[in-house]
Amino acid sequence: MVYYKYAGVSGFNILEDLRLKITPPNEFNDPFEITPHSIFRRPLPQMIEEARTKPEIFRGTYDDMKRAGVYTDSFDRFIAELPKALAHHYVAYRKLSKKELAKRDTRTLDNVSQKIGILCLSKPATSIPMWSYYADHHRGVVFGFDVNKISSRVSWQSGLVKYRKRRALVNPYLPPKSDAWRKQGFKMFFTKSIEWKHEQEYRRVFPLSELISQAPQAGNGKKYFLHLTGDAIREIIIGCRASDEFKDQICQELQRRKKTFGHIQLFRCERHTSKFELKIIPMTCNQNT
């Protein structure tokens, strides 16, 4: 299956270095990336029974309440007093819990971004907005990748993004590492606002610890990369405003490494003569204008 990566003129580095940048999601342009909506669903009888049999469930609640200054005593004392306190203050507890869950939801993006990076590709190769946003206003390039040839050994999850009007609903009380917890995580990673539906995005999630890293430079954070093999690149599409110099640069690299890139299909974009559409035209390197 071929999906497409929009890149500016600097995307030539993908071809030259055979590596892809994998980005922590808090560096994306959508502030709602991986921001769930946690639902409070803990009836009073269930909570009283859990306080008696599974007190550690309330460790996070205790920490939240202590941070908020609502409770200042020890955890053991908190658990001992909890059944009675719940019976008298359940409504207030539920209100505070909902408030703290909302704060936790907004912290999810930064917390997750310390551990994972995401490769974002797209189904369409002719999206006019995406050429504008991500490919130097049509001066750059789009790479068509065979996702089956991109290393899956170090990736966690992959799939198509689902676009919805509401954020992913999650249960914050699920046991970590359980099947339901993992399924919920997948839902968070692969849910975006319907406003982004035109991107038809495919994602692959990677642990940052398994990637090649580049030390931070002045004004920039740490960067992460994944090595590619030449056969992962199936197509190259050059933008309709690309300079002749950029086209020549692409062609020279393809010709210089024919054994590695001889299979790649080369195209260029052309504006349709009567419609708001981009046409994809086969291109040869001895006729690149």
PDB file of C-alpha atoms in Angstrom:
ATOM      1  CA  MET A   1       0.000   0.000   0.000  1.00  0.00           C
ATOM      2  CA  VAL A   2       1.390   3.399  -1.055  1.00  0.00           C
ATOM      3  CA  TYR A   3       0.810   6.500   1.081  1.00  0.00           C
ATOM      4  CA  TYR A   4       2.267   9.945   0.516  1.00  0.00           C
ATOM      5  CA  LYS A   5       4.605  12.249   2.417  1.00  0.00           C
ATOM      6  CA  TYR A   6       4.417  15.968   1.556  1.00  0.00           C
ATOM      7  CA  ALA A   7       7.745  17.749   1.999  1.00  0.00           C
ATOM      8  CA  GLY A   8       9.365  21.051   1.166  1.00  0.00           C
ATOM      9  CA  VAL A   9      12.538  21.512  -0.836  1.00  0.00           C
ATOM     10  CA  SER A  10      14.419  20.198   2.200  1.00  0.00           C
ATOM     11  CA  GLY A  11      12.629  16.891   1.554  1.00  0.00           C
ATOM     12  CA  PHE A  12      15.503  16.127  -0.794  1.00  0.00           C
ATOM     13  CA  ASN A  13      17.293  14.979   2.360  1.00  0.00           C
ATOM     14  CA  ILE A  14      14.897  12.031   2.561  1.00  0.00           C
ATOM     15  CA  LEU A  15      16.211  10.847  -0.782  1.00  0.00           C
ATOM     16  CA  GLU A  16      19.828  11.696  -0.106  1.00  0.00           C
ATOM     17  CA  ASP A  17      20.068  10.304   3.439  1.00  0.00           C
ATOM     18  CA  LEU A  18      17.406   7.573   3.180  1.00  0.00           C
ATOM     19  CA  ARG A  19      15.881   8.452   6.492  1.00  0.00           C
ATOM     20  CA  LEU A  20      12.547   9.841   7.677  1.00  0.00           C
ATOM     21  CA  LYS A  21      11.998  12.294  10.489  1.00  0.00           C
ATOM     22  CA  ILE A  22       9.700  10.901  13.186  1.00  0.00           C
ATOM     23  CA  THR A  23       8.063  13.684  15.171  1.00  0.00           C
ATOM     24  CA  PRO A  24       6.795  13.840  18.776  1.00  0.00           C
ATOM     25  CA  PRO A  25       3.120  14.823  18.441  1.00  0.00           C
ATOM     26  CA  ASN A  26       3.383  17.981  20.548  1.00  0.00           C
ATOM     27  CA  GLU A  27       5.406  19.436  17.654  1.00  0.00           C
ATOM     28  CA  PHE A  28       2.467  19.054  15.252  1.00  0.00           C
ATOM     29  CA  ASN A  29       0.310  22.042  14.318  1.00  0.00           C
ATOM     30  CA  ASP A  30      -2.883  20.656  15.902  1.00  0.00           C
ATOM     31  CA  PRO A  31      -3.137  21.534  19.635  1.00  0.00           C
ATOM     32  CA  PHE A  32      -5.735  18.771  20.101  1.00  0.00           C
ATOM     33  CA  GLU A  33      -3.384  15.937  19.129  1.00  0.00           C
ATOM     34  CA  ILE A  34      -3.763  12.992  21.532  1.00  0.00           C
ATOM     35  CA  THR A  35      -6.032  14.972  23.847  1.00  0.00           C
ATOM     36  CA  PRO A  36      -8.788  12.627  25.053  1.00  0.00           C
ATOM     37  CA  HIS A  37     -11.957  13.314  27.008  1.00  0.00           C
ATOM     38  CA  SER A  38     -11.878  11.279  30.213  1.00  0.00           C
ATOM     39  CA  ILE A  39     -15.267  10.231  31.521  1.00  0.00           C
ATOM     40  CA  PHE A  40     -16.051   9.978  35.243  1.00  0.00           C
ATOM     41  CA  ARG A  41     -18.076   6.785  35.667  1.00  0.00           C
ATOM     42  CA  ARG A  42     -17.725   5.666  39.280  1.00  0.00           C
ATOM     43  CA  PRO A  43     -21.014   5.182  41.172  1.00  0.00           C
ATOM     44  CA  LEU A  44     -20.877   5.569  44.945  1.00  0.00           C
ATOM     45  CA  PRO A  45     -21.454   1.878  45.902  1.00  0.00           C
ATOM     46  CA  GLN A  46     -18.675   0.753  43.578  1.00  0.00           C
ATOM     47  CA  MET A  47     -16.236   3.282  45.033  1.00  0.00           C
ATOM     48  CA  ILE A  48     -16.962   2.276  48.627  1.00  0.00           C
ATOM     49  CA  GLU A  49     -16.341  -1.382  47.760  1.00  0.00           C
ATOM     50  CA  GLU A  50     -13.115  -0.498  45.930  1.00  0.00           C
ATOM     51  CA  ALA A  51     -11.888   1.520  48.898  1.00  0.00           C
ATOM     52  CA  ARG A  52     -12.211  -1.622  50.997  1.00  0.00           C
ATOM     53  CA  THR A  53     -10.748  -4.161  48.520  1.00  0.00           C
ATOM     54  CA  LYS A  54      -8.532  -2.182  46.094  1.00  0.00           C
ATOM     55  CA  PRO A  55      -7.234   0.928  47.892  1.00  0.00           C
ATOM     56  CA  GLU A  56      -4.395   1.560  45.403  1.00  0.00           C
ATOM     57  CA  ILE A  57      -7.017   2.495  42.824  1.00  0.00           C
ATOM     58  CA  PHE A  58      -7.410   5.729  44.767  1.00  0.00           C
ATOM     59  CA  ARG A  59      -3.710   6.586  44.816  1.00  0.00           C
ATOM     60  CA  GLY A  60      -4.060   8.942  41.831  1.00  0.00           C
ATOM     61  CA  THR A  61      -7.127  10.585  43.325  1.00  0.00           C
ATOM     62  CA  TYR A  62      -5.296  11.064  46.608  1.00  0.00           C
ATOM     63  CA  ASP A  63      -2.342  12.668  44.780  1.00  0.00           C
ATOM     64  CA  ASP A  64      -4.677  14.986  42.838  1.00  0.00           C
ATOM     65  CA  MET A  65      -6.514  16.051  45.968  1.00  0.00           C
ATOM     66  CA  LYS A  66      -3.277  16.643  47.832  1.00  0.00           C
ATOM     67  CA  ARG A  67      -1.928  18.802  44.985  1.00  0.00           C
ATOM     68  CA  ALA A  68      -5.166  20.776  45.037  1.00  0.00           C
ATOM     69  CA  GLY A  69      -4.897  21.264  48.806  1.00  0.00           C
ATOM     70  CA  VAL A  70      -8.190  19.476  49.444  1.00  0.00           C
ATOM     71  CA  TYR A  71      -6.567  16.760  51.575  1.00  0.00           C
ATOM     72  CA  THR A  72      -3.255  16.946  53.456  1.00  0.00           C
ATOM     73  CA  ASP A  73      -3.041  13.764  55.587  1.00  0.00           C
ATOM     74  CA  SER A  74      -1.440  10.383  54.772  1.00  0.00           C
ATOM     75  CA  PHE A  75      -2.707   7.945  52.179  1.00  0.00           C
ATOM     76  CA  ASP A  76      -3.590   5.308  54.828  1.00  0.00           C
ATOM     77  CA  ARG A  77      -5.673   7.855  56.689  1.00  0.00           C
ATOM     78  CA  PHE A  78      -7.283   8.905  53.428  1.00  0.00           C
ATOM     79  CA  ILE A  79      -8.360   5.320  52.673  1.00  0.00           C
ATOM     80  CA  ALA A  80      -9.645   4.748  56.218  1.00  0.00           C
ATOM     81  CA  GLU A  81     -11.803   7.853  56.036  1.00  0.00           C
ATOM     82  CA  LEU A  82     -12.831   7.427  52.418  1.00  0.00           C
ATOM     83  CA  PRO A  83     -16.087   5.391  52.757  1.00  0.00           C
ATOM     84  CA  LYS A  84     -17.591   7.869  55.199  1.00  0.00           C
ATOM     85  CA  ALA A  85     -16.245  10.855  53.269  1.00  0.00           C
ATOM     86  CA  LEU A  86     -17.658   9.527  50.030  1.00  0.00           C
ATOM     87  CA  ALA A  87     -21.112   9.105  51.528  1.00  0.00           C
ATOM     88  CA  HIS A  88     -21.125  12.738  52.677  1.00  0.00           C
ATOM     89  CA  HIS A  89     -19.151  14.435  49.897  1.00  0.00           C
ATOM     90  CA  TYR A  90     -19.694  12.322  46.784  1.00  0.00           C
ATOM     91  CA  VAL A  91     -21.137  15.182  44.716  1.00  0.00           C
ATOM     92  CA  ALA A  92     -18.206  17.460  45.553  1.00  0.00           C
ATOM     93  CA  TYR A  93     -15.738  14.616  44.946  1.00  0.00           C
ATOM     94  CA  ARG A  94     -17.238  13.909  41.530  1.00  0.00           C
ATOM     95  CA  LYS A  95     -17.034  17.582  40.600  1.00  0.00           C
ATOM     96  CA  LEU A  96     -13.388  17.829  41.681  1.00  0.00           C
ATOM     97  CA  SER A  97     -12.525  14.571  39.909  1.00  0.00           C
ATOM     98  CA  LYS A  98     -14.021  15.812  36.655  1.00  0.00           C
ATOM     99  CA  LYS A  99     -12.005  19.022  36.946  1.00  0.00           C
ATOM    100  CA  GLU A 100      -8.771  17.153  37.613  1.00  0.00           C
ATOM    101  CA  LEU A 101      -9.452  14.696  34.784  1.00  0.00           C
ATOM    102  CA  ALA A 102      -9.895  17.612  32.387  1.00  0.00           C
ATOM    103  CA  LYS A 103      -6.501  18.986  33.455  1.00  0.00           C
ATOM    104  CA  ARG A 104      -4.935  15.555  33.048  1.00  0.00           C
ATOM    105  CA  ASP A 105      -6.401  15.276  29.554  1.00  0.00           C
ATOM    106  CA  THR A 106      -4.678  18.499  28.480  1.00  0.00           C
ATOM    107  CA  ARG A 107      -1.354  17.171  29.830  1.00  0.00           C
ATOM    108  CA  THR A 108      -1.627  13.920  27.894  1.00  0.00           C
ATOM    109  CA  LEU A 109      -0.092  15.326  24.708  1.00  0.00           C
ATOM    110  CA  ASP A 110       3.122  16.518  26.370  1.00  0.00           C
ATOM    111  CA  ASN A 111       3.394  13.398  28.540  1.00  0.00           C
ATOM    112  CA  VAL A 112       3.037  11.048  25.584  1.00  0.00           C
ATOM    113  CA  SER A 113       5.438  13.116  23.461  1.00  0.00           C
ATOM    114  CA  GLN A 114       8.285  12.317  25.840  1.00  0.00           C
ATOM    115  CA  LYS A 115       8.104   8.684  24.740  1.00  0.00           C
ATOM    116  CA  ILE A 116       6.622   8.391  21.250  1.00  0.00           C
ATOM    117  CA  GLY A 117       6.956   9.867  17.772  1.00  0.00           C
ATOM    118  CA  ILE A 118       4.588   9.609  14.828  1.00  0.00           C
ATOM    119  CA  LEU A 119       5.136   9.247  11.090  1.00  0.00           C
ATOM    120  CA  CYS A 120       2.280  10.925   9.211  1.00  0.00           C
ATOM    121  CA  LEU A 121       1.450  10.003   5.616  1.00  0.00           C
ATOM    122  CA  SER A 122      -1.632  10.645   3.486  1.00  0.00           C
ATOM    123  CA  LYS A 123      -3.817   8.847   0.975  1.00  0.00           C
ATOM    124  CA  PRO A 124      -4.062  11.670  -1.608  1.00  0.00           C
ATOM    125  CA  ALA A 125      -1.086  12.982  -3.550  1.00  0.00           C
ATOM    126  CA  THR A 126      -2.959  15.891  -5.153  1.00  0.00           C
ATOM    127  CA  SER A 127      -4.395  17.786  -2.196  1.00  0.00           C
ATOM    128  CA  ILE A 128      -4.039  21.480  -3.030  1.00  0.00           C
ATOM    129  CA  PRO A 129      -4.088  22.605   0.658  1.00  0.00           C
ATOM    130  CA  MET A 130      -1.515  20.007   1.660  1.00  0.00           C
ATOM    131  CA  TRP A 131       0.840  20.968  -1.155  1.00  0.00           C
ATOM    132  CA  SER A 132       0.465  24.543   0.137  1.00  0.00           C
ATOM    133  CA  TYR A 133       0.917  23.776   3.865  1.00  0.00           C
ATOM    134  CA  TYR A 134       3.564  21.067   3.827  1.00  0.00           C
ATOM    135  CA  ALA A 135       5.407  21.307   0.484  1.00  0.00           C
ATOM    136  CA  ASP A 136       6.677  24.884   0.303  1.00  0.00           C
ATOM    137  CA  HIS A 137       3.601  26.215  -1.487  1.00  0.00           C
ATOM    138  CA  HIS A 138       3.885  23.647  -4.297  1.00  0.00           C
ATOM    139  CA  ARG A 139       7.646  24.174  -4.686  1.00  0.00           C
ATOM    140  CA  GLY A 140       8.536  20.952  -2.914  1.00  0.00           C
ATOM    141  CA  VAL A 141       7.931  17.252  -3.419  1.00  0.00           C
ATOM    142  CA  VAL A 142       5.699  14.350  -2.453  1.00  0.00           C
ATOM    143  CA  PHE A 143       7.152  10.898  -1.802  1.00  0.00           C
ATOM    144  CA  GLY A 144       5.032   7.808  -2.306  1.00  0.00           C
ATOM    145  CA  PHE A 145       6.040   5.191   0.286  1.00  0.00           C
ATOM    146  CA  ASP A 146       5.229   1.506   0.362  1.00  0.00           C
ATOM    147  CA  VAL A 147       4.327   1.315   4.042  1.00  0.00           C
ATOM    148  CA  ASN A 148       5.038  -2.428   4.057  1.00  0.00           C
ATOM    149  CA  LYS A 149       8.686  -1.568   3.314  1.00  0.00           C
ATOM    150  CA  ILE A 150       8.993   0.926   6.174  1.00  0.00           C
ATOM    151  CA  SER A 151      10.416  -0.823   9.204  1.00  0.00           C
ATOM    152  CA  SER A 152       7.688  -2.182  11.437  1.00  0.00           C
ATOM    153  CA  ARG A 153      10.164  -3.848  13.793  1.00  0.00           C
ATOM    154  CA  VAL A 154      10.367  -0.788  16.016  1.00  0.00           C
ATOM    155  CA  SER A 155       6.837   0.553  15.514  1.00  0.00           C
ATOM    156  CA  TRP A 156       4.039   0.094  18.025  1.00  0.00           C
ATOM    157  CA  GLN A 157       0.857   0.807  16.106  1.00  0.00           C
ATOM    158  CA  SER A 158      -0.214   1.840  12.622  1.00  0.00           C
ATOM    159  CA  GLY A 159      -3.437   2.616  10.805  1.00  0.00           C
ATOM    160  CA  LEU A 160      -5.695   5.228   9.276  1.00  0.00           C
ATOM    161  CA  VAL A 161      -6.867   8.182  11.340  1.00  0.00           C
ATOM    162  CA  LYS A 162     -10.578   8.457  12.089  1.00  0.00           C
ATOM    163  CA  TYR A 163     -12.074  11.931  11.976  1.00  0.00           C
ATOM    164  CA  ARG A 164     -14.761  12.837  14.486  1.00  0.00           C
ATOM    165  CA  LYS A 165     -16.612  15.839  15.882  1.00  0.00           C
ATOM    166  CA  ARG A 166     -15.705  14.938  19.474  1.00  0.00           C
ATOM    167  CA  ARG A 167     -12.493  13.891  21.172  1.00  0.00           C
ATOM    168  CA  ALA A 168     -11.844  10.248  21.979  1.00  0.00           C
ATOM    169  CA  LEU A 169     -13.769   9.167  25.087  1.00  0.00           C
ATOM    170  CA  VAL A 170     -11.586   7.254  27.533  1.00  0.00           C
ATOM    171  CA  ASN A 171     -11.953   5.517  30.870  1.00  0.00           C
ATOM    172  CA  PRO A 172      -9.110   6.815  33.090  1.00  0.00           C
ATOM    173  CA  TYR A 173      -9.543   3.967  35.577  1.00  0.00           C
ATOM    174  CA  LEU A 174      -8.586   1.059  33.337  1.00  0.00           C
ATOM    175  CA  PRO A 175      -5.706  -1.137  34.563  1.00  0.00           C
ATOM    176  CA  PRO A 176      -2.459  -0.113  32.770  1.00  0.00           C
ATOM    177  CA  LYS A 177      -1.232  -2.578  30.122  1.00  0.00           C
ATOM    178  CA  SER A 178      -4.615  -4.330  29.938  1.00  0.00           C
ATOM    179  CA  ASP A 179      -6.155  -5.066  26.526  1.00  0.00           C
ATOM    180  CA  ALA A 180      -8.842  -2.445  27.108  1.00  0.00           C
ATOM    181  CA  TRP A 181      -6.161   0.097  28.094  1.00  0.00           C
ATOM    182  CA  ARG A 182      -4.166  -0.592  24.901  1.00  0.00           C
ATOM    183  CA  LYS A 183      -7.293  -0.352  22.743  1.00  0.00           C
ATOM    184  CA  GLN A 184      -8.088   2.963  24.357  1.00  0.00           C
ATOM    185  CA  GLY A 185      -4.561   4.229  23.628  1.00  0.00           C
ATOM    186  CA  PHE A 186      -4.943   3.296  19.959  1.00  0.00           C
ATOM    187  CA  LYS A 187      -8.187   5.250  19.867  1.00  0.00           C
ATOM    188  CA  MET A 188      -6.426   8.350  21.239  1.00  0.00           C
ATOM    189  CA  PHE A 189      -3.538   8.156  18.767  1.00  0.00           C
ATOM    190  CA  PHE A 190      -5.797   7.702  15.763  1.00  0.00           C
ATOM    191  CA  THR A 191      -8.616  10.187  16.419  1.00  0.00           C
ATOM    192  CA  LYS A 192      -8.532  13.732  15.051  1.00  0.00           C
ATOM    193  CA  SER A 193     -11.022  16.529  14.506  1.00  0.00           C
ATOM    194  CA  ILE A 194     -13.204  16.292  11.416  1.00  0.00           C
ATOM    195  CA  GLU A 195     -11.615  19.620  10.387  1.00  0.00           C
ATOM    196  CA  TRP A 196      -8.593  17.582   9.228  1.00  0.00           C
ATOM    197  CA  LYS A 197     -10.564  15.047   7.210  1.00  0.00           C
ATOM    198  CA  HIS A 198      -9.110  16.234   3.891  1.00  0.00           C
ATOM    199  CA  GLU A 199      -5.692  14.868   4.919  1.00  0.00           C
ATOM    200  CA  GLN A 200      -6.864  11.214   4.955  1.00  0.00           C
ATOM    201  CA  GLU A 201      -3.949  10.462   7.228  1.00  0.00           C
ATOM    202  CA  TYR A 202      -2.135   7.191   7.806  1.00  0.00           C
ATOM    203  CA  ARG A 203       0.001   7.010  10.954  1.00  0.00           C
ATOM    204  CA  ARG A 204       2.703   4.828  12.364  1.00  0.00           C
ATOM    205  CA  VAL A 205       3.688   5.215  16.025  1.00  0.00           C
ATOM    206  CA  PHE A 206       7.278   4.667  17.172  1.00  0.00           C
ATOM    207  CA  PRO A 207       8.967   4.607  20.594  1.00  0.00           C
ATOM    208  CA  LEU A 208      11.551   7.386  20.554  1.00  0.00           C
ATOM    209  CA  SER A 209      14.023   5.153  22.377  1.00  0.00           C
ATOM    210  CA  GLU A 210      14.255   2.882  19.312  1.00  0.00           C
ATOM    211  CA  LEU A 211      15.010   5.647  16.794  1.00  0.00           C
ATOM    212  CA  ILE A 212      18.156   7.398  15.637  1.00  0.00           C
ATOM    213  CA  SER A 213      18.441  10.636  17.584  1.00  0.00           C
ATOM    214  CA  GLN A 214      20.194  13.884  16.793  1.00  0.00           C
ATOM    215  CA  ALA A 215      21.331  16.157  19.604  1.00  0.00           C
ATOM    216  CA  PRO A 216      19.481  19.463  20.036  1.00  0.00           C
ATOM    217  CA  GLN A 217      20.878  22.424  18.145  1.00  0.00           C
ATOM    218  CA  ALA A 218      20.486  26.096  18.998  1.00  0.00           C
ATOM    219  CA  GLY A 219      16.807  26.937  19.225  1.00  0.00           C
ATOM    220  CA  ASN A 220      15.689  23.420  18.266  1.00  0.00           C
ATOM    221  CA  GLY A 221      14.773  20.324  20.216  1.00  0.00           C
ATOM    222  CA  LYS A 222      16.092  16.818  19.780  1.00  0.00           C
ATOM    223  CA  LYS A 223      15.290  15.201  16.430  1.00  0.00           C
ATOM    224  CA  TYR A 224      14.495  11.570  15.693  1.00  0.00           C
ATOM    225  CA  PHE A 225      14.912   9.583  12.487  1.00  0.00           C
ATOM    226  CA  LEU A 226      14.136   6.187  11.000  1.00  0.00           C
ATOM    227  CA  HIS A 227      16.387   4.578   8.398  1.00  0.00           C
ATOM    228  CA  LEU A 228      14.819   3.612   5.050  1.00  0.00           C
ATOM    229  CA  THR A 229      15.712   1.164   2.342  1.00  0.00           C
ATOM    230  CA  GLY A 230      15.567   2.427  -1.227  1.00  0.00           C
ATOM    231  CA  ASP A 231      12.701   0.134  -2.160  1.00  0.00           C
ATOM    232  CA  ALA A 232      10.430   1.888   0.370  1.00  0.00           C
ATOM    233  CA  ILE A 233      10.204   4.857  -2.021  1.00  0.00           C
ATOM    234  CA  ARG A 234       7.905   3.975  -4.921  1.00  0.00           C
ATOM    235  CA  GLU A 235       7.040   7.399  -6.369  1.00  0.00           C
ATOM    236  CA  ILE A 236       8.345  10.954  -6.421  1.00  0.00           C
ATOM    237  CA  ILE A 237       6.026  13.803  -7.445  1.00  0.00           C
ATOM    238  CA  ILE A 238       7.545  17.243  -7.954  1.00  0.00           C
ATOM    239  CA  GLY A 239       5.406  20.329  -7.281  1.00  0.00           C
ATOM    240  CA  CYS A 240       3.947  22.527 -10.011  1.00  0.00           C
ATOM    241  CA  ARG A 241       5.985  25.528  -8.793  1.00  0.00           C
ATOM    242  CA  ALA A 242       9.240  23.653  -8.286  1.00  0.00           C
ATOM    243  CA  SER A 243      12.337  25.298  -9.729  1.00  0.00           C
ATOM    244  CA  ASP A 244      14.338  23.726 -12.544  1.00  0.00           C
ATOM    245  CA  GLU A 245      17.270  23.558 -10.126  1.00  0.00           C
ATOM    246  CA  PHE A 246      15.241  21.440  -7.695  1.00  0.00           C
ATOM    247  CA  LYS A 247      14.083  19.126 -10.479  1.00  0.00           C
ATOM    248  CA  ASP A 248      17.673  18.730 -11.629  1.00  0.00           C
ATOM    249  CA  GLN A 249      18.777  17.973  -8.076  1.00  0.00           C
ATOM    250  CA  ILE A 250      16.215  15.150  -7.817  1.00  0.00           C
ATOM    251  CA  CYS A 251      17.166  13.766 -11.226  1.00  0.00           C
ATOM    252  CA  GLN A 252      20.880  13.826 -10.499  1.00  0.00           C
ATOM    253  CA  GLU A 253      20.393  11.864  -7.281  1.00  0.00           C
ATOM    254  CA  LEU A 254      18.198   9.274  -9.011  1.00  0.00           C
ATOM    255  CA  GLN A 255      20.737   8.820 -11.806  1.00  0.00           C
ATOM    256  CA  ARG A 256      23.690   8.754  -9.423  1.00  0.00           C
ATOM    257  CA  ARG A 257      22.177   5.849  -7.459  1.00  0.00           C
ATOM    258  CA  LYS A 258      20.403   3.867 -10.153  1.00  0.00           C
ATOM    259  CA  LYS A 259      20.806   0.559  -8.350  1.00  0.00           C
ATOM    260  CA  THR A 260      19.015   1.964  -5.314  1.00  0.00           C
ATOM    261  CA  PHE A 261      16.430   4.159  -7.026  1.00  0.00           C
ATOM    262  CA  GLY A 262      15.984   2.669 -10.495  1.00  0.00           C
ATOM    263  CA  HIS A 263      12.491   1.395  -9.624  1.00  0.00           C
ATOM    264  CA  ILE A 264      11.093   4.806  -8.612  1.00  0.00           C
ATOM    265  CA  GLN A 265       8.369   6.317 -10.780  1.00  0.00           C
ATOM    266  CA  LEU A 266       8.954  10.039 -11.312  1.00  0.00           C
ATOM    267  CA  PHE A 267       6.106  12.520 -11.828  1.00  0.00           C
ATOM    268  CA  ARG A 268       5.444  16.221 -11.797  1.00  0.00           C
ATOM    269  CA  CYS A 269       2.336  18.206 -10.898  1.00  0.00           C
ATOM    270  CA  GLU A 270       0.574  20.375 -13.435  1.00  0.00           C
ATOM    271  CA  ARG A 271      -2.365  22.725 -12.941  1.00  0.00           C
ATOM    272  CA  HIS A 272      -5.527  21.635 -14.733  1.00  0.00           C
ATOM    273  CA  THR A 273      -6.502  23.961 -17.575  1.00  0.00           C
ATOM    274  CA  SER A 274     -10.141  24.439 -16.444  1.00  0.00           C
ATOM    275  CA  LYS A 275     -10.641  22.874 -12.985  1.00  0.00           C
ATOM    276  CA  PHE A 276      -9.292  23.460  -9.492  1.00  0.00           C
ATOM    277  CA  GLU A 277      -7.250  20.284  -9.743  1.00  0.00           C
ATOM    278  CA  LEU A 278      -3.664  19.120  -9.925  1.00  0.00           C
ATOM    279  CA  LYS A 279      -2.723  16.655 -12.643  1.00  0.00           C
ATOM    280  CA  ILE A 280       0.047  14.105 -12.117  1.00  0.00           C
ATOM    281  CA  ILE A 281       2.206  13.831 -15.245  1.00  0.00           C
ATOM    282  CA  PRO A 282       4.921  11.196 -15.813  1.00  0.00           C
ATOM    283  CA  MET A 283       8.326  12.827 -16.004  1.00  0.00           C
ATOM    284  CA  THR A 284      11.689  11.755 -17.344  1.00  0.00           C
ATOM    285  CA  CYS A 285      14.921  13.294 -16.244  1.00  0.00           C
ATOM    286  CA  ASN A 286      16.011  14.299 -19.730  1.00  0.00           C
ATOM    287  CA  GLN A 287      12.702  16.155 -20.117  1.00  0.00           C
ATOM    288  CA  ASN A 288      12.260  17.677 -16.685  1.00  0.00           C
ATOM    289  CA  THR A 289      10.734  21.019 -17.546  1.00  0.00           C
TER     290      THR A 289
END
